[in-house]
PDB file of C-alpha atoms in Angstrom:
ATOM      1  CA  UNK A   1      51.598   3.717 -12.373  1.00  0.00           C
ATOM      2  CA  UNK A   2      51.172   7.294 -13.488  1.00  0.00           C
ATOM      3  CA  UNK A   3      48.185   8.457 -15.500  1.00  0.00           C
ATOM      4  CA  UNK A   4      48.934  11.475 -17.676  1.00  0.00           C
ATOM      5  CA  UNK A   5      46.778  14.576 -17.321  1.00  0.00           C
ATOM      6  CA  UNK A   6      45.848  14.681 -21.014  1.00  0.00           C
ATOM      7  CA  UNK A   7      44.671  11.055 -20.848  1.00  0.00           C
ATOM      8  CA  UNK A   8      42.490  11.885 -17.835  1.00  0.00           C
ATOM      9  CA  UNK A   9      41.014  14.904 -19.637  1.00  0.00           C
ATOM     10  CA  UNK A  10      40.209  12.849 -22.737  1.00  0.00           C
ATOM     11  CA  UNK A  11      38.565  10.142 -20.649  1.00  0.00           C
ATOM     12  CA  UNK A  12      36.481  12.643 -18.667  1.00  0.00           C
ATOM     13  CA  UNK A  13      35.347  14.308 -21.900  1.00  0.00           C
ATOM     14  CA  UNK A  14      34.500  10.917 -23.409  1.00  0.00           C
ATOM     15  CA  UNK A  15      32.522   9.973 -20.298  1.00  0.00           C
ATOM     16  CA  UNK A  16      30.369  13.093 -20.454  1.00  0.00           C
ATOM     17  CA  UNK A  17      29.870  12.970 -24.217  1.00  0.00           C
ATOM     18  CA  UNK A  18      29.246   9.222 -24.647  1.00  0.00           C
ATOM     19  CA  UNK A  19      28.291   7.635 -21.313  1.00  0.00           C
ATOM     20  CA  UNK A  20      26.659  10.257 -19.077  1.00  0.00           C
ATOM     21  CA  UNK A  21      23.805  10.942 -21.528  1.00  0.00           C
ATOM     22  CA  UNK A  22      22.768   7.283 -21.181  1.00  0.00           C
ATOM     23  CA  UNK A  23      22.993   7.073 -17.351  1.00  0.00           C
ATOM     24  CA  UNK A  24      23.413  10.566 -15.899  1.00  0.00           C
ATOM     25  CA  UNK A  25      24.576   9.716 -12.379  1.00  0.00           C
ATOM     26  CA  UNK A  26      26.433  13.050 -12.405  1.00  0.00           C
ATOM     27  CA  UNK A  27      26.228  15.854 -14.928  1.00  0.00           C
ATOM     28  CA  UNK A  28      29.168  17.643 -16.443  1.00  0.00           C
ATOM     29  CA  UNK A  29      28.056  20.890 -14.775  1.00  0.00           C
ATOM     30  CA  UNK A  30      28.008  19.229 -11.337  1.00  0.00           C
ATOM     31  CA  UNK A  31      31.411  17.702 -11.937  1.00  0.00           C
ATOM     32  CA  UNK A  32      32.947  20.960 -13.174  1.00  0.00           C
ATOM     33  CA  UNK A  33      31.479  22.934 -10.270  1.00  0.00           C
ATOM     34  CA  UNK A  34      34.035  21.242  -8.011  1.00  0.00           C
ATOM     35  CA  UNK A  35      37.456  22.845  -8.508  1.00  0.00           C
ATOM     36  CA  UNK A  36      39.241  19.705  -7.333  1.00  0.00           C
ATOM     37  CA  UNK A  37      37.031  16.620  -7.766  1.00  0.00           C
ATOM     38  CA  UNK A  38      37.455  13.800  -5.248  1.00  0.00           C
ATOM     39  CA  UNK A  39      39.864  11.144  -6.562  1.00  0.00           C
ATOM     40  CA  UNK A  40      37.308   8.335  -6.322  1.00  0.00           C
ATOM     41  CA  UNK A  41      34.836  10.228  -8.497  1.00  0.00           C
ATOM     42  CA  UNK A  42      37.467  11.316 -11.031  1.00  0.00           C
ATOM     43  CA  UNK A  43      38.986   7.859 -11.356  1.00  0.00           C
ATOM     44  CA  UNK A  44      35.580   6.157 -11.520  1.00  0.00           C
ATOM     45  CA  UNK A  45      34.582   8.382 -14.416  1.00  0.00           C
ATOM     46  CA  UNK A  46      37.908   7.741 -16.146  1.00  0.00           C
ATOM     47  CA  UNK A  47      37.712   3.991 -15.600  1.00  0.00           C
ATOM     48  CA  UNK A  48      34.278   3.594 -17.149  1.00  0.00           C
ATOM     49  CA  UNK A  49      35.375   5.722 -20.117  1.00  0.00           C
ATOM     50  CA  UNK A  50      38.582   3.677 -20.404  1.00  0.00           C
ATOM     51  CA  UNK A  51      36.533   0.502 -20.851  1.00  0.00           C
ATOM     52  CA  UNK A  52      35.855   1.559 -24.437  1.00  0.00           C
ATOM     53  CA  UNK A  53      37.656  -0.412 -27.146  1.00  0.00           C
ATOM     54  CA  UNK A  54      39.824   2.429 -28.423  1.00  0.00           C
ATOM     55  CA  UNK A  55      41.557   2.870 -25.041  1.00  0.00           C
ATOM     56  CA  UNK A  56      44.736   0.803 -24.566  1.00  0.00           C
ATOM     57  CA  UNK A  57      44.537  -2.027 -22.027  1.00  0.00           C
ATOM     58  CA  UNK A  58      47.467  -0.672 -19.994  1.00  0.00           C
ATOM     59  CA  UNK A  59      45.619   2.626 -19.432  1.00  0.00           C
ATOM     60  CA  UNK A  60      42.510   0.751 -18.293  1.00  0.00           C
ATOM     61  CA  UNK A  61      44.587  -1.440 -15.945  1.00  0.00           C
ATOM     62  CA  UNK A  62      46.398   1.571 -14.457  1.00  0.00           C
ATOM     63  CA  UNK A  63      43.137   3.370 -13.723  1.00  0.00           C
ATOM     64  CA  UNK A  64      41.525   0.222 -12.301  1.00  0.00           C
ATOM     65  CA  UNK A  65      44.495  -0.123  -9.974  1.00  0.00           C
ATOM     66  CA  UNK A  66      44.127   3.549  -8.951  1.00  0.00           C
ATOM     67  CA  UNK A  67      40.388   3.104  -8.268  1.00  0.00           C
ATOM     68  CA  UNK A  68      40.916   0.023  -6.123  1.00  0.00           C
ATOM     69  CA  UNK A  69      43.704   1.774  -4.216  1.00  0.00           C
ATOM     70  CA  UNK A  70      41.498   4.801  -3.496  1.00  0.00           C
ATOM     71  CA  UNK A  71      38.558   2.594  -2.450  1.00  0.00           C
ATOM     72  CA  UNK A  72      40.765   0.895   0.141  1.00  0.00           C
ATOM     73  CA  UNK A  73      42.712   3.983   1.255  1.00  0.00           C
ATOM     74  CA  UNK A  74      39.681   6.242   1.671  1.00  0.00           C
ATOM     75  CA  UNK A  75      37.393   3.512   3.019  1.00  0.00           C
ATOM     76  CA  UNK A  76      34.808   4.321   0.351  1.00  0.00           C
ATOM     77  CA  UNK A  77      32.632   1.308   1.159  1.00  0.00           C
ATOM     78  CA  UNK A  78      32.220   2.404   4.777  1.00  0.00           C
ATOM     79  CA  UNK A  79      31.889   6.169   4.349  1.00  0.00           C
ATOM     80  CA  UNK A  80      28.422   7.293   3.296  1.00  0.00           C
ATOM     81  CA  UNK A  81      28.529  10.333   1.050  1.00  0.00           C
ATOM     82  CA  UNK A  82      26.904  11.364  -2.185  1.00  0.00           C
ATOM     83  CA  UNK A  83      30.285  11.357  -3.950  1.00  0.00           C
ATOM     84  CA  UNK A  84      30.964   7.783  -2.825  1.00  0.00           C
ATOM     85  CA  UNK A  85      27.490   6.642  -3.889  1.00  0.00           C
ATOM     86  CA  UNK A  86      27.879   8.320  -7.279  1.00  0.00           C
ATOM     87  CA  UNK A  87      31.320   6.777  -7.741  1.00  0.00           C
ATOM     88  CA  UNK A  88      30.117   3.294  -6.849  1.00  0.00           C
ATOM     89  CA  UNK A  89      27.137   3.593  -9.203  1.00  0.00           C
ATOM     90  CA  UNK A  90      29.381   4.790 -12.027  1.00  0.00           C
ATOM     91  CA  UNK A  91      31.742   1.870 -11.449  1.00  0.00           C
ATOM     92  CA  UNK A  92      28.825  -0.565 -11.612  1.00  0.00           C
ATOM     93  CA  UNK A  93      28.201   0.373 -15.240  1.00  0.00           C
ATOM     94  CA  UNK A  94      31.057  -1.910 -16.351  1.00  0.00           C
ATOM     95  CA  UNK A  95      31.871  -5.281 -14.812  1.00  0.00           C
ATOM     96  CA  UNK A  96      35.547  -5.179 -15.805  1.00  0.00           C
ATOM     97  CA  UNK A  97      36.077  -2.131 -13.578  1.00  0.00           C
ATOM     98  CA  UNK A  98      36.266  -4.289 -10.474  1.00  0.00           C
ATOM     99  CA  UNK A  99      38.853  -6.965 -11.251  1.00  0.00           C
ATOM    100  CA  UNK A 100      40.551  -8.680 -14.170  1.00  0.00           C
ATOM    101  CA  UNK A 101      39.141 -12.025 -13.022  1.00  0.00           C
ATOM    102  CA  UNK A 102      35.457 -12.461 -13.918  1.00  0.00           C
ATOM    103  CA  UNK A 103      34.204 -14.171 -10.710  1.00  0.00           C
ATOM    104  CA  UNK A 104      35.988 -11.608  -8.538  1.00  0.00           C
ATOM    105  CA  UNK A 105      34.793  -8.738 -10.711  1.00  0.00           C
ATOM    106  CA  UNK A 106      31.152  -9.793 -10.527  1.00  0.00           C
ATOM    107  CA  UNK A 107      31.293 -10.306  -6.768  1.00  0.00           C
ATOM    108  CA  UNK A 108      32.881  -6.904  -6.268  1.00  0.00           C
ATOM    109  CA  UNK A 109      30.332  -5.279  -8.590  1.00  0.00           C
ATOM    110  CA  UNK A 110      27.392  -6.612  -6.552  1.00  0.00           C
ATOM    111  CA  UNK A 111      29.046  -5.738  -3.241  1.00  0.00           C
ATOM    112  CA  UNK A 112      29.713  -2.183  -4.391  1.00  0.00           C
ATOM    113  CA  UNK A 113      26.248  -1.738  -5.869  1.00  0.00           C
ATOM    114  CA  UNK A 114      24.619  -3.129  -2.722  1.00  0.00           C
ATOM    115  CA  UNK A 115      26.722  -0.825  -0.576  1.00  0.00           C
ATOM    116  CA  UNK A 116      25.671   2.212  -2.611  1.00  0.00           C
ATOM    117  CA  UNK A 117      22.008   1.219  -2.354  1.00  0.00           C
ATOM    118  CA  UNK A 118      22.256   0.684   1.401  1.00  0.00           C
ATOM    119  CA  UNK A 119      24.001   4.031   1.894  1.00  0.00           C
ATOM    120  CA  UNK A 120      21.108   5.803   0.204  1.00  0.00           C
ATOM    121  CA  UNK A 121      18.290   3.587   1.419  1.00  0.00           C
ATOM    122  CA  UNK A 122      19.247   3.549   5.074  1.00  0.00           C
ATOM    123  CA  UNK A 123      19.535   7.321   5.062  1.00  0.00           C
ATOM    124  CA  UNK A 124      23.172   7.317   6.050  1.00  0.00           C
ATOM    125  CA  UNK A 125      23.745  10.391   3.911  1.00  0.00           C
ATOM    126  CA  UNK A 126      22.987  13.292   6.235  1.00  0.00           C
ATOM    127  CA  UNK A 127      22.605  16.791   4.819  1.00  0.00           C
ATOM    128  CA  UNK A 128      22.020  20.270   6.142  1.00  0.00           C
ATOM    129  CA  UNK A 129      18.983  22.063   4.627  1.00  0.00           C
ATOM    130  CA  UNK A 130      21.301  24.062   2.325  1.00  0.00           C
ATOM    131  CA  UNK A 131      23.065  20.917   1.123  1.00  0.00           C
ATOM    132  CA  UNK A 132      19.736  19.160   0.654  1.00  0.00           C
ATOM    133  CA  UNK A 133      18.398  21.751  -1.777  1.00  0.00           C
ATOM    134  CA  UNK A 134      21.649  21.633  -3.762  1.00  0.00           C
ATOM    135  CA  UNK A 135      21.775  17.850  -3.901  1.00  0.00           C
ATOM    136  CA  UNK A 136      18.111  17.040  -4.480  1.00  0.00           C
ATOM    137  CA  UNK A 137      18.617  16.481  -8.195  1.00  0.00           C
ATOM    138  CA  UNK A 138      21.661  14.304  -7.429  1.00  0.00           C
ATOM    139  CA  UNK A 139      19.587  12.146  -5.076  1.00  0.00           C
ATOM    140  CA  UNK A 140      16.841  11.768  -7.665  1.00  0.00           C
ATOM    141  CA  UNK A 141      19.375  10.658 -10.295  1.00  0.00           C
ATOM    142  CA  UNK A 142      20.797   8.111  -7.884  1.00  0.00           C
ATOM    143  CA  UNK A 143      17.345   6.681  -7.166  1.00  0.00           C
ATOM    144  CA  UNK A 144      16.485   6.528 -10.867  1.00  0.00           C
ATOM    145  CA  UNK A 145      19.683   4.566 -11.470  1.00  0.00           C
ATOM    146  CA  UNK A 146      18.906   2.158  -8.617  1.00  0.00           C
ATOM    147  CA  UNK A 147      15.341   1.590  -9.821  1.00  0.00           C
ATOM    148  CA  UNK A 148      16.606   0.938 -13.362  1.00  0.00           C
ATOM    149  CA  UNK A 149      19.101  -1.647 -12.062  1.00  0.00           C
ATOM    150  CA  UNK A 150      16.414  -3.414 -10.012  1.00  0.00           C
ATOM    151  CA  UNK A 151      13.926  -3.354 -12.879  1.00  0.00           C
ATOM    152  CA  UNK A 152      16.424  -4.769 -15.379  1.00  0.00           C
ATOM    153  CA  UNK A 153      17.407  -7.501 -12.885  1.00  0.00           C
ATOM    154  CA  UNK A 154      13.718  -8.399 -12.392  1.00  0.00           C
ATOM    155  CA  UNK A 155      13.184  -8.587 -16.157  1.00  0.00           C
ATOM    156  CA  UNK A 156      16.208 -10.882 -16.537  1.00  0.00           C
ATOM    157  CA  UNK A 157      14.892 -13.228 -13.845  1.00  0.00           C
ATOM    158  CA  UNK A 158      11.430 -13.308 -15.410  1.00  0.00           C
ATOM    159  CA  UNK A 159      12.836 -14.060 -18.874  1.00  0.00           C
ATOM    160  CA  UNK A 160      14.855 -17.039 -17.618  1.00  0.00           C
TER     161      UNK A 160
END
């Protein structure tokens, strides 16, 4: 399945105009600072944007297939990096991003979210001092996202 360049551009623009302001896991400036963004990050952004109602189902399905292929091919769940953590957190914004079958999708969502949390929490993301200063704001955004997820889960448990 081929995803046209103009479709990808529209989805990326929609992500940064409609979704990123709500949960800024990555900013548009950070994303644009990379001349060739990693496929997992690009497709994750596109997939979450494609979950909107005005995007045709076949586009969403094609991007979901691409994301799952990249996750397996690049061993995203086993390779600790800020890009992988950001991608996994972005994907966890929408349950349908993980599978077309609800039980499988929810299981995959929690596995991917847990993996992202463990990558950050266990300190498996190693940085040089130069990289650290450049990625400090990225790390803070990731932690804010994780804390929000935990807090909302705690509130849901307490309400039930």
